[in-house]
Short mmCIF file of C-alpha atoms in Angstrom, two decimals:
data_model
loop_
_atom_site.label_atom_id
_atom_site.label_comp_id
_atom_site.label_asym_id
_atom_site.label_seq_id
_atom_site.Cartn_x
_atom_site.Cartn_y
_atom_site.Cartn_z
CA MET A 1 -42.67 -23.95 -21.67
CA ALA A 2 -42.12 -26.80 -24.13
CA ALA A 3 -42.04 -30.32 -22.67
CA PRO A 4 -38.49 -31.72 -22.39
CA CYS A 5 -37.26 -34.24 -24.93
CA TYR A 6 -34.10 -36.20 -25.63
CA LEU A 7 -32.24 -36.86 -28.88
CA GLY A 8 -30.57 -40.06 -30.04
CA TRP A 9 -28.25 -40.04 -33.06
CA ASP A 10 -26.81 -42.85 -35.17
CA PHE A 11 -23.90 -42.18 -37.55
CA SER A 12 -24.23 -45.51 -39.34
CA THR A 13 -22.61 -46.82 -42.51
CA GLN A 14 -25.27 -45.73 -44.97
CA GLN A 15 -27.27 -43.07 -43.13
CA LEU A 16 -27.33 -40.50 -40.38
CA LYS A 17 -30.43 -41.03 -38.27
CA VAL A 18 -32.05 -39.16 -35.40
CA ILE A 19 -34.86 -39.91 -32.96
CA ALA A 20 -36.45 -37.64 -30.37
CA ILE A 21 -38.35 -39.07 -27.40
CA ASP A 22 -40.38 -37.34 -24.73
CA GLU A 23 -40.30 -38.02 -20.99
CA GLN A 24 -42.80 -40.85 -21.44
CA LEU A 25 -40.27 -42.43 -23.85
CA ARG A 26 -42.59 -41.97 -26.83
CA VAL A 27 -40.93 -41.29 -30.18
CA ILE A 28 -42.01 -37.78 -31.20
CA TYR A 29 -39.66 -37.21 -34.14
CA GLU A 30 -37.63 -39.41 -36.48
CA ASP A 31 -35.62 -38.54 -39.58
CA ASN A 32 -32.59 -39.55 -41.60
CA VAL A 33 -30.14 -38.50 -44.29
CA HIS A 34 -29.16 -41.21 -46.76
CA PHE A 35 -25.57 -40.66 -47.82
CA ASP A 36 -25.73 -42.02 -51.39
CA LYS A 37 -29.09 -40.46 -52.22
CA ASP A 38 -29.03 -37.17 -50.30
CA LEU A 39 -25.33 -36.37 -50.66
CA PRO A 40 -24.55 -37.59 -54.22
CA GLU A 41 -21.62 -35.18 -54.54
CA PHE A 42 -19.52 -37.56 -52.41
CA LYS A 43 -20.14 -40.43 -54.87
CA THR A 44 -20.26 -43.15 -52.24
CA GLN A 45 -21.79 -46.56 -52.77
CA GLY A 46 -23.50 -47.83 -49.66
CA GLY A 47 -21.96 -44.87 -47.84
CA VAL A 48 -18.39 -45.99 -48.56
CA TYR A 49 -15.53 -46.03 -51.04
CA ILE A 50 -14.23 -49.50 -51.90
CA HIS A 51 -10.69 -48.96 -53.18
CA SER A 52 -8.97 -50.74 -56.05
CA ASP A 53 -7.34 -53.38 -53.84
CA ARG A 54 -10.87 -54.40 -52.71
CA LEU A 55 -9.53 -54.54 -49.16
CA SER A 56 -9.35 -50.85 -48.25
CA VAL A 57 -12.74 -49.33 -47.46
CA THR A 58 -13.21 -45.73 -46.33
CA SER A 59 -15.84 -43.03 -45.92
CA PRO A 60 -15.34 -39.26 -46.39
CA VAL A 61 -15.31 -37.48 -43.04
CA LEU A 62 -16.88 -34.30 -44.42
CA MET A 63 -19.84 -36.33 -45.69
CA TRP A 64 -20.74 -37.12 -42.10
CA VAL A 65 -20.42 -33.47 -41.10
CA LYS A 66 -22.49 -32.29 -44.06
CA ALA A 67 -25.13 -34.90 -43.26
CA LEU A 68 -25.40 -33.43 -39.78
CA ASP A 69 -25.84 -29.94 -41.25
CA MET A 70 -28.52 -31.30 -43.56
CA ILE A 71 -30.53 -33.19 -40.95
CA LEU A 72 -30.49 -30.25 -38.53
CA GLU A 73 -31.77 -27.98 -41.28
CA LYS A 74 -34.53 -30.52 -42.03
CA MET A 75 -35.51 -30.53 -38.37
CA LYS A 76 -35.51 -26.73 -38.30
CA SER A 77 -37.70 -26.55 -41.41
CA SER A 78 -40.16 -29.01 -39.88
CA GLY A 79 -40.62 -26.73 -36.88
CA PHE A 80 -38.77 -28.94 -34.42
CA ASN A 81 -38.26 -27.04 -31.15
CA PHE A 82 -34.58 -27.47 -30.33
CA SER A 83 -34.94 -25.52 -27.08
CA GLN A 84 -36.83 -28.44 -25.53
CA VAL A 85 -33.88 -30.86 -25.90
CA ARG A 86 -32.54 -31.51 -22.43
CA ALA A 87 -29.83 -34.01 -23.37
CA MET A 88 -28.56 -36.08 -26.27
CA SER A 89 -26.36 -39.06 -26.94
CA GLY A 90 -25.52 -41.02 -30.02
CA ALA A 91 -23.89 -43.97 -31.72
CA GLY A 92 -21.40 -44.48 -34.50
CA GLN A 93 -20.45 -47.41 -36.68
CA GLN A 94 -17.86 -49.28 -34.67
CA HIS A 95 -14.10 -49.36 -35.36
CA GLY A 96 -14.00 -46.40 -37.80
CA SER A 97 -11.49 -43.65 -37.00
CA VAL A 98 -11.21 -39.90 -37.60
CA TYR A 99 -7.89 -38.01 -37.63
CA TRP A 100 -7.94 -34.37 -36.49
CA LYS A 101 -5.18 -32.15 -37.84
CA LYS A 102 -3.08 -30.06 -35.45
CA GLY A 103 -4.89 -26.85 -34.53
CA SER A 104 -8.35 -28.20 -35.29
CA ILE A 105 -9.52 -27.91 -31.69
CA GLN A 106 -9.62 -24.13 -31.98
CA ILE A 107 -11.57 -24.26 -35.24
CA LEU A 108 -14.05 -26.69 -33.72
CA LYS A 109 -14.44 -24.56 -30.60
CA ASN A 110 -14.87 -21.28 -32.47
CA ALA A 111 -16.96 -22.40 -35.47
CA SER A 112 -19.09 -19.52 -36.77
CA SER A 113 -22.82 -20.07 -36.42
CA GLU A 114 -23.21 -18.13 -39.69
CA LEU A 115 -21.74 -21.08 -41.62
CA PRO A 116 -22.72 -24.73 -42.00
CA LEU A 117 -20.36 -26.77 -39.87
CA HIS A 118 -18.85 -28.65 -42.80
CA GLN A 119 -17.56 -25.38 -44.25
CA SER A 120 -15.77 -24.48 -41.02
CA LEU A 121 -14.25 -27.96 -40.60
CA LYS A 122 -13.23 -28.71 -44.18
CA GLY A 123 -9.52 -28.26 -43.43
CA CYS A 124 -9.51 -30.02 -40.05
CA PHE A 125 -8.73 -33.61 -40.97
CA SER A 126 -5.28 -35.02 -41.68
CA VAL A 127 -6.96 -38.07 -43.24
CA SER A 128 -9.87 -37.04 -45.44
CA ASP A 129 -11.28 -40.56 -45.91
CA SER A 130 -11.74 -42.51 -42.69
CA PRO A 131 -11.01 -46.24 -42.58
CA ILE A 132 -14.17 -48.02 -41.41
CA TRP A 133 -15.29 -51.42 -40.17
CA MET A 134 -15.47 -52.89 -43.68
CA ASP A 135 -11.72 -52.40 -44.21
CA SER A 136 -9.67 -55.61 -44.24
CA SER A 137 -6.30 -54.27 -45.40
CA THR A 138 -4.35 -54.55 -42.13
CA ALA A 139 -3.43 -58.26 -41.98
CA SER A 140 0.27 -57.53 -41.42
CA GLN A 141 -0.51 -55.06 -38.62
CA CYS A 142 -2.72 -57.67 -36.95
CA ARG A 143 0.05 -60.25 -37.03
CA ALA A 144 2.50 -57.75 -35.58
CA LEU A 145 0.14 -56.78 -32.75
CA GLU A 146 -0.52 -60.40 -31.77
CA LYS A 147 3.20 -61.14 -31.83
CA ALA A 148 3.95 -58.10 -29.66
CA LEU A 149 1.36 -59.20 -27.09
CA GLY A 150 2.51 -62.81 -26.93
CA GLY A 151 -0.10 -64.36 -29.16
CA ALA A 152 -3.70 -64.05 -30.26
CA GLN A 153 -5.21 -65.50 -27.09
CA HIS A 154 -3.19 -63.23 -24.83
CA LEU A 155 -4.29 -60.20 -26.84
CA ALA A 156 -7.89 -61.39 -26.49
CA ASN A 157 -7.42 -61.83 -22.74
CA VAL A 158 -6.33 -58.19 -22.51
CA THR A 159 -8.57 -56.43 -25.03
CA GLY A 160 -11.53 -58.79 -25.46
CA SER A 161 -10.64 -59.79 -29.03
CA ARG A 162 -7.75 -61.23 -31.00
CA ALA A 163 -6.39 -58.83 -33.65
CA TYR A 164 -9.03 -58.03 -36.26
CA GLU A 165 -8.28 -56.16 -39.45
CA ARG A 166 -11.11 -53.66 -39.00
CA PHE A 167 -10.21 -52.84 -35.40
CA THR A 168 -9.00 -49.30 -34.87
CA GLY A 169 -5.58 -49.99 -33.38
CA ASN A 170 -4.54 -51.91 -36.49
CA GLN A 171 -5.92 -49.18 -38.76
CA ILE A 172 -3.89 -46.59 -36.84
CA ALA A 173 -0.79 -48.77 -37.14
CA LYS A 174 -1.26 -48.90 -40.93
CA ILE A 175 -1.59 -45.13 -41.21
CA TYR A 176 1.50 -44.60 -39.05
CA SER A 177 3.49 -47.15 -41.08
CA GLN A 178 2.47 -45.88 -44.52
CA ASN A 179 2.05 -42.15 -43.79
CA PRO A 180 4.20 -41.17 -40.80
CA GLU A 181 3.99 -37.47 -41.70
CA VAL A 182 0.19 -37.62 -41.73
CA TYR A 183 0.28 -39.30 -38.32
CA LYS A 184 2.70 -36.65 -37.07
CA GLN A 185 0.27 -33.91 -38.14
CA THR A 186 -2.57 -35.57 -36.23
CA GLU A 187 -3.33 -34.18 -32.77
CA ARG A 188 -6.36 -36.33 -31.93
CA ILE A 189 -7.79 -39.64 -33.11
CA SER A 190 -11.50 -40.21 -32.58
CA LEU A 191 -13.78 -43.14 -33.14
CA VAL A 192 -16.81 -42.33 -35.28
CA SER A 193 -18.84 -42.16 -32.07
CA SER A 194 -16.52 -39.77 -30.22
CA PHE A 195 -16.05 -37.76 -33.42
CA ALA A 196 -19.82 -37.24 -33.61
CA ALA A 197 -19.93 -36.26 -29.94
CA SER A 198 -17.10 -33.80 -30.59
CA LEU A 199 -19.18 -32.04 -33.24
CA PHE A 200 -21.88 -31.31 -30.67
CA LEU A 201 -19.51 -30.62 -27.81
CA GLY A 202 -17.31 -28.14 -29.68
CA ALA A 203 -14.30 -29.93 -28.17
CA TYR A 204 -12.62 -33.32 -28.52
CA ALA A 205 -14.93 -35.84 -26.86
CA PRO A 206 -13.38 -38.81 -25.05
CA ILE A 207 -13.85 -42.38 -26.22
CA ASP A 208 -16.25 -44.36 -24.04
CA TYR A 209 -15.37 -47.71 -22.51
CA SER A 210 -17.78 -49.74 -24.64
CA ASP A 211 -16.80 -48.47 -28.10
CA GLY A 212 -13.19 -48.26 -26.94
CA SER A 213 -13.18 -52.00 -26.33
CA GLY A 214 -13.56 -52.56 -30.08
CA MET A 215 -10.09 -51.19 -30.86
CA ASN A 216 -7.63 -53.92 -29.73
CA LEU A 217 -6.23 -51.20 -27.45
CA LEU A 218 -8.31 -51.07 -24.25
CA GLN A 219 -7.76 -53.32 -21.24
CA ILE A 220 -11.38 -54.30 -20.79
CA TRP A 221 -10.95 -55.33 -17.14
CA GLU A 222 -9.10 -52.21 -15.96
CA LYS A 223 -10.91 -49.83 -18.39
CA ALA A 224 -7.59 -48.23 -19.37
CA TRP A 225 -5.40 -48.22 -22.48
CA SER A 226 -2.95 -51.10 -22.73
CA LYS A 227 0.55 -49.65 -23.02
CA PRO A 228 1.95 -52.71 -24.86
CA CYS A 229 -0.88 -52.45 -27.41
CA LEU A 230 -0.40 -48.72 -27.86
CA ASP A 231 3.36 -49.12 -28.28
CA ALA A 232 2.87 -51.88 -30.84
CA CYS A 233 0.64 -49.66 -33.00
CA ALA A 234 2.19 -46.17 -33.04
CA PRO A 235 4.28 -43.79 -30.89
CA GLY A 236 2.55 -41.08 -28.90
CA LEU A 237 -0.78 -42.81 -29.31
CA GLU A 238 -2.10 -42.36 -25.77
CA GLU A 239 -2.02 -38.55 -26.00
CA ARG A 240 -3.80 -38.72 -29.35
CA LEU A 241 -6.59 -40.90 -27.94
CA GLY A 242 -7.24 -39.08 -24.66
CA CYS A 243 -8.54 -40.83 -21.54
CA PRO A 244 -11.48 -43.24 -21.96
CA VAL A 245 -14.59 -42.60 -19.88
CA PRO A 246 -17.64 -44.53 -18.62
CA SER A 247 -20.33 -44.79 -21.27
CA HIS A 248 -22.86 -42.90 -19.16
CA SER A 249 -20.60 -39.85 -18.68
CA VAL A 250 -22.01 -36.37 -19.16
CA LEU A 251 -19.29 -34.70 -21.24
CA GLY A 252 -20.56 -31.14 -20.90
CA PRO A 253 -23.05 -28.68 -22.40
CA ILE A 254 -23.74 -28.36 -26.10
CA SER A 255 -21.49 -26.02 -28.09
CA PRO A 256 -22.71 -22.40 -28.38
CA TYR A 257 -22.71 -22.96 -32.16
CA TYR A 258 -25.94 -24.96 -31.87
CA SER A 259 -27.61 -22.53 -29.49
CA GLN A 260 -26.89 -19.63 -31.83
CA ARG A 261 -27.73 -21.39 -35.10
CA TYR A 262 -30.61 -23.69 -34.11
CA GLY A 263 -31.88 -22.48 -30.75
CA PHE A 264 -30.71 -25.33 -28.51
CA SER A 265 -30.76 -24.49 -24.82
CA PRO A 266 -27.24 -23.75 -23.55
CA ASP A 267 -28.05 -26.21 -20.75
CA CYS A 268 -28.52 -29.15 -23.16
CA LYS A 269 -26.10 -31.89 -22.05
CA ILE A 270 -23.98 -34.16 -24.25
CA VAL A 271 -23.78 -37.72 -22.91
CA ALA A 272 -20.89 -39.85 -24.20
CA PHE A 273 -21.59 -41.42 -27.59
CA THR A 274 -20.86 -45.14 -28.06
CA GLY A 275 -20.79 -47.80 -30.78
CA ASP A 276 -23.89 -48.76 -32.73
CA ASN A 277 -24.06 -52.30 -31.35
CA PRO A 278 -23.69 -51.19 -27.71
CA ALA A 279 -26.34 -48.53 -28.32
CA SER A 280 -28.64 -51.22 -29.75
CA LEU A 281 -28.19 -53.23 -26.55
CA ALA A 282 -29.62 -50.23 -24.71
CA GLY A 283 -32.35 -49.61 -27.27
CA MET A 284 -33.57 -53.20 -27.14
CA ARG A 285 -33.56 -53.16 -23.32
CA LEU A 286 -31.58 -56.38 -23.39
CA GLN A 287 -31.84 -58.52 -20.28
CA GLU A 288 -29.47 -61.20 -19.09
CA GLY A 289 -30.45 -64.40 -20.89
CA ASP A 290 -31.67 -62.64 -24.04
CA ILE A 291 -29.93 -62.77 -27.40
CA ALA A 292 -30.16 -59.78 -29.74
CA ILE A 293 -29.62 -60.04 -33.47
CA SER A 294 -29.16 -56.93 -35.59
CA LEU A 295 -29.86 -57.35 -39.29
CA GLY A 296 -28.03 -54.26 -40.50
CA THR A 297 -25.26 -53.59 -43.00
CA SER A 298 -23.41 -56.21 -40.99
CA ASP A 299 -25.26 -58.88 -39.02
CA THR A 300 -24.40 -59.01 -35.35
CA LEU A 301 -25.43 -61.22 -32.47
CA PHE A 302 -24.88 -59.91 -28.96
CA LEU A 303 -25.84 -60.62 -25.38
CA TRP A 304 -25.36 -59.29 -21.86
CA ILE A 305 -22.75 -61.33 -19.95
CA GLN A 306 -21.47 -61.19 -16.37
CA GLU A 307 -18.20 -63.15 -16.39
CA PRO A 308 -16.83 -63.46 -19.92
CA THR A 309 -14.01 -65.67 -21.10
CA PRO A 310 -12.42 -64.10 -24.22
CA ALA A 311 -11.87 -66.53 -27.09
CA LEU A 312 -10.23 -66.47 -30.51
CA GLU A 313 -13.58 -65.95 -32.22
CA GLY A 314 -16.06 -63.21 -31.34
CA HIS A 315 -15.61 -60.20 -29.11
CA ILE A 316 -16.05 -59.13 -25.51
CA LEU A 317 -16.96 -55.45 -25.07
CA CYS A 318 -17.58 -53.38 -21.99
CA ASN A 319 -21.31 -53.10 -21.31
CA PRO A 320 -22.55 -49.60 -22.28
CA VAL A 321 -25.20 -49.39 -19.54
CA ASP A 322 -23.51 -51.25 -16.66
CA SER A 323 -19.79 -50.70 -16.25
CA GLN A 324 -19.45 -53.79 -14.06
CA THR A 325 -20.61 -56.20 -16.77
CA TYR A 326 -19.87 -56.97 -20.42
CA MET A 327 -21.46 -57.76 -23.75
CA ALA A 328 -20.43 -60.61 -26.04
CA LEU A 329 -20.68 -60.03 -29.78
CA LEU A 330 -20.39 -62.02 -32.99
CA CYS A 331 -20.22 -60.16 -36.29
CA PHE A 332 -21.01 -61.44 -39.79
CA LYS A 333 -19.74 -58.79 -42.18
CA ASN A 334 -21.91 -57.42 -44.98
CA GLY A 335 -25.08 -59.24 -43.89
CA SER A 336 -27.63 -56.92 -45.47
CA LEU A 337 -25.42 -56.34 -48.49
CA MET A 338 -25.39 -60.10 -49.14
CA ARG A 339 -29.16 -60.38 -48.61
CA GLU A 340 -29.74 -57.51 -51.04
CA ARG A 341 -27.44 -59.13 -53.60
CA ILE A 342 -29.38 -62.40 -53.40
CA ARG A 343 -32.65 -60.45 -53.64
CA ASP A 344 -31.43 -58.63 -56.74
CA GLU A 345 -30.06 -61.73 -58.46
CA CYS A 346 -32.77 -64.20 -57.54
CA ALA A 347 -35.90 -62.14 -56.88
CA SER A 348 -35.75 -59.28 -59.42
CA GLY A 349 -34.85 -56.83 -56.67
CA SER A 350 -38.19 -57.36 -54.90
CA TRP A 351 -38.51 -58.25 -51.22
CA ASP A 352 -42.03 -59.54 -51.97
CA GLU A 353 -40.64 -61.99 -54.54
CA PHE A 354 -37.85 -62.87 -52.12
CA SER A 355 -40.42 -63.67 -49.43
CA LYS A 356 -42.51 -65.77 -51.84
CA ALA A 357 -39.44 -67.82 -52.75
CA LEU A 358 -38.66 -68.41 -49.10
CA SER A 359 -42.26 -69.37 -48.38
CA SER A 360 -42.18 -71.97 -51.14
CA THR A 361 -39.00 -73.58 -49.77
CA VAL A 362 -39.48 -76.44 -47.31
CA ALA A 363 -38.13 -75.97 -43.80
CA GLY A 364 -34.53 -77.16 -43.66
CA ASN A 365 -34.03 -76.44 -47.39
CA SER A 366 -33.74 -80.18 -48.05
CA GLY A 367 -30.54 -80.30 -46.02
CA ASN A 368 -28.73 -77.53 -47.93
CA LEU A 369 -27.20 -75.18 -46.12
CA VAL A 370 -27.65 -72.96 -29.56
CA PRO A 371 -29.02 -71.49 -26.86
CA ARG A 372 -32.79 -71.61 -26.14
CA THR A 373 -33.66 -68.14 -24.99
CA ARG A 374 -35.67 -65.18 -26.19
CA ILE A 375 -34.28 -63.57 -29.40
CA LEU A 376 -34.69 -59.86 -30.14
CA ALA A 377 -34.20 -58.63 -33.69
CA THR A 378 -33.41 -55.15 -34.94
CA GLY A 379 -31.84 -53.46 -37.97
CA GLY A 380 -33.15 -52.58 -41.39
CA ALA A 381 -34.05 -56.14 -42.40
CA SER A 382 -35.82 -56.99 -39.16
CA HIS A 383 -39.21 -55.77 -40.38
CA ASN A 384 -39.33 -58.51 -43.05
CA LYS A 385 -40.94 -61.43 -41.22
CA LYS A 386 -39.79 -63.96 -43.81
CA ILE A 387 -36.19 -62.94 -43.21
CA LEU A 388 -36.75 -63.18 -39.46
CA GLN A 389 -38.14 -66.69 -39.68
CA CYS A 390 -36.17 -68.12 -42.55
CA PHE A 391 -32.97 -66.32 -43.33
CA PHE A 392 -30.47 -65.24 -40.69
CA PRO A 393 -28.04 -66.76 -41.36
CA GLN A 394 -30.39 -69.31 -42.91
CA VAL A 395 -33.04 -69.50 -40.32
CA LEU A 396 -33.57 -67.55 -37.11
CA SER A 397 -36.54 -68.65 -35.16
CA ASP A 398 -36.46 -72.21 -36.49
CA VAL A 399 -32.76 -72.88 -35.98
CA PHE A 400 -32.68 -71.31 -32.52
CA ASN A 401 -36.02 -72.94 -31.70
CA ALA A 402 -37.02 -69.75 -29.90
CA PRO A 403 -39.54 -66.96 -30.38
CA VAL A 404 -38.29 -63.79 -32.07
CA PHE A 405 -39.30 -60.38 -30.77
CA THR A 406 -38.88 -56.94 -32.35
CA ILE A 407 -39.20 -53.39 -31.11
CA ASP A 408 -41.34 -50.73 -32.78
CA THR A 409 -38.42 -49.11 -34.58
CA ALA A 410 -35.64 -50.74 -36.59
CA ASN A 411 -33.40 -47.87 -35.44
CA SER A 412 -32.51 -49.42 -32.10
CA ALA A 413 -29.14 -47.65 -31.95
CA CYS A 414 -30.92 -44.29 -32.23
CA LEU A 415 -33.50 -45.24 -29.65
CA GLY A 416 -30.87 -46.65 -27.33
CA SER A 417 -28.91 -43.41 -27.63
CA ALA A 418 -31.98 -41.40 -26.61
CA TYR A 419 -32.48 -43.72 -23.61
CA ARG A 420 -28.81 -43.31 -22.73
CA ALA A 421 -29.16 -39.52 -22.89
CA ILE A 422 -31.75 -39.74 -20.10
CA HIS A 423 -29.70 -42.29 -18.19
CA GLY A 424 -26.60 -40.07 -18.33
CA LEU A 425 -28.41 -37.37 -16.37
CA VAL A 426 -29.21 -39.72 -13.47
CA ALA A 427 -26.52 -42.42 -13.61
CA GLU A 428 -24.36 -40.79 -10.94
CA ARG A 429 -27.27 -41.24 -8.52
CA ASN A 430 -27.01 -45.02 -9.09
CA VAL A 431 -30.13 -45.12 -11.22
CA SER A 432 -29.95 -48.00 -13.70
CA LEU A 433 -30.97 -47.87 -17.33
CA ALA A 434 -33.66 -50.46 -16.52
CA ASP A 435 -35.20 -47.97 -14.11
CA VAL A 436 -35.05 -45.22 -16.73
CA VAL A 437 -36.85 -47.22 -19.43
CA LYS A 438 -39.65 -48.75 -17.36
CA LEU A 439 -42.22 -46.81 -19.39
CA ALA A 440 -40.91 -48.03 -22.74
CA PRO A 441 -43.12 -50.49 -24.67
CA GLU A 442 -42.18 -54.12 -24.35
CA PRO A 443 -40.75 -55.91 -27.43
CA ARG A 444 -43.52 -57.56 -29.43
CA LEU A 445 -43.63 -61.13 -30.64
CA ALA A 446 -42.83 -61.35 -34.35
CA VAL A 447 -42.55 -65.08 -35.13
CA THR A 448 -42.39 -68.43 -33.38
CA PRO A 449 -40.60 -71.63 -34.43
CA THR A 450 -42.23 -73.84 -37.04
CA PRO A 451 -43.48 -77.05 -35.40
CA GLY A 452 -40.99 -79.82 -36.03
CA ALA A 453 -38.22 -77.44 -37.15
CA GLU A 454 -35.93 -78.42 -34.28
CA GLU A 455 -35.76 -82.02 -35.51
CA LEU A 456 -34.92 -80.80 -39.01
CA TYR A 457 -32.17 -78.41 -38.00
CA ARG A 458 -30.44 -80.26 -35.17
CA PRO A 459 -28.51 -82.59 -37.51
CA LEU A 460 -27.58 -79.65 -39.73
CA LEU A 461 -25.88 -77.71 -36.94
CA LYS A 462 -22.72 -79.85 -37.01
CA ARG A 463 -22.47 -79.55 -40.80
CA TYR A 464 -23.09 -75.81 -40.65
CA ALA A 465 -20.32 -75.39 -38.06
CA GLU A 466 -17.88 -77.28 -40.26
CA LEU A 467 -18.74 -75.16 -43.32
CA GLU A 468 -18.45 -71.97 -41.28
CA GLN A 469 -14.94 -72.90 -40.18
CA LYS A 470 -13.93 -73.41 -43.82
CA VAL A 471 -15.27 -69.96 -44.70
CA ILE A 472 -13.66 -68.23 -41.73
CA TYR A 473 -10.22 -69.67 -42.35
CA ASN A 474 -10.28 -69.35 -46.14
CA PRO A 475 -8.36 -66.11 -46.96
CA ALA A 476 -10.43 -65.61 -50.10
CA SER A 477 -13.54 -65.26 -47.95
CA SER A 478 -12.14 -62.83 -45.39
CA CYS A 479 -14.40 -60.07 -46.66
CA LEU A 480 -17.48 -62.06 -45.70
CA VAL A 481 -17.08 -63.41 -42.18
CA LYS A 482 -15.01 -62.26 -39.24
#
C-alpha cells in the first residue's frame, strides 16, 4: 500500500500551485500552472484583466478551473499516485469572489468524469470575470457601508477592518447595484478559497472564518455574519454566502469525479480552504512574537496576536489555526509588480543587475527614501537575498534591525495548506497545528542586520512615516498602498 500523503493548493493571482507532503512533512511533489504562459487563450496579464477605467480588475473564473484540469493532468502524466492522498486543503487569493448561477449545484455535483471540469462548468457562473483583490472601483460602496455602520472605526470594530475597496462585501454591493438581474440569478457567492474547495467537494463549500474576515461582512468576535453589514451590501446575501465554519473543518469526502477520473481514494477528505495569507501563517509555523513578510504579488506583513484592537489602517483576521486568537495584517498592493517594474526600467530586466545596483548603494541610501523580533520571509521574491536585506519596502533586515529567516519553499501558502490538511483530521481531538508540524524543518537564517544600520535608519523612520501618510491619503496613489 502506498504511503499516505497530503496535498496543499494555492489559487494565487498569477499561478495555480500544488505541493504534496508525506507523513514526515517532507515535500514529495511540487508543480504549478502559470496563467499567462500556460493558458494564453485567456489573454491575461499577470493573471488578471485590468479594465479601461484602470480601477476594475478581474480574472476569468474558467481560467482557474482549466488550470486545475491542467495541473491534475500533469500530475497524472508524471505518475503521481492520487490514491495515496489522505486529505487536502488549499488557499486562494483573498477578497476575490465567484458567482454561481442558479442550478449550478447540480452540474457541479454530477460533473461527468469523461470531461475536463472546465467543460462541465462553463455555463455555471453568472459573472464570468471575478473581481479580485487588485480592484479599487468600489469607493462609493465603501463610503455607504461605513455610513450604514456608524463610521469607519465602528465597522473596523465589528469586522476587523474599515471599508476597503477590494473587500468582498463592497464588490458584491457594486454588482448588486450595477447588475441587479445578475445578482438575482446568483444562488451562491464564494470566495476564491471556498470556490476552489467547492471544485473538489462537488458541492458549495462554506467560507472559513479566517478568509471570511477579509470581507467587511463577518463579526470577527462572534464568528458570524453581521446583519447590518449584509443589509448594507445586498438583499438576500446571507443565504447566498452560507454559514461560515472554523478553518480546520473537514467539509467532507472528495467528489466522485476525482476518484473516477484520477484515482483518488473516495475516503480522501477536503479540509476547509482559506486565504493565501492565513495559509502562509500556517506554512511558516508563525509563533507569537514573530513577524512574517510575504513578498508576493502584493507585499504583506502579518503576525499572530491574542487581543487585537482594530484600527483604521491594517486588518484583523481570525487566526486560521487557532480559532481563539487572531492575526494582524498590513498589505502593500502590487509589491512584486513594482519591484519587477523597477528591475525592468533600471536593471535591464535582470535580477543580477538589480542586486549589483543594490550592493553598490550605501546603507540608508544617503537619506533617500518597529518591533525587534524575528522576521520570516516568504513569497516569490524572498529567495533574492539582496531584496531581503535591502528592499522591502526599502530595507528589511536593516530597518527592522532583526534577523530574517526563510523556509525551504517560497510557496508557503501551499505548504501551509498541506499542513492544515493534516491538522483538519486531528483538530477535533484538540491537537494543535504546532503539534502536527513538529517534524517540519525549522526556518533558516537568511540575512542579519548590517552593523551600524540601526543608527542610519532610526532618524529616517519618522520621515518615512510622513511620506507614507501622504501616499495613503493621496487618491491618485490608491492603486499602490492600502
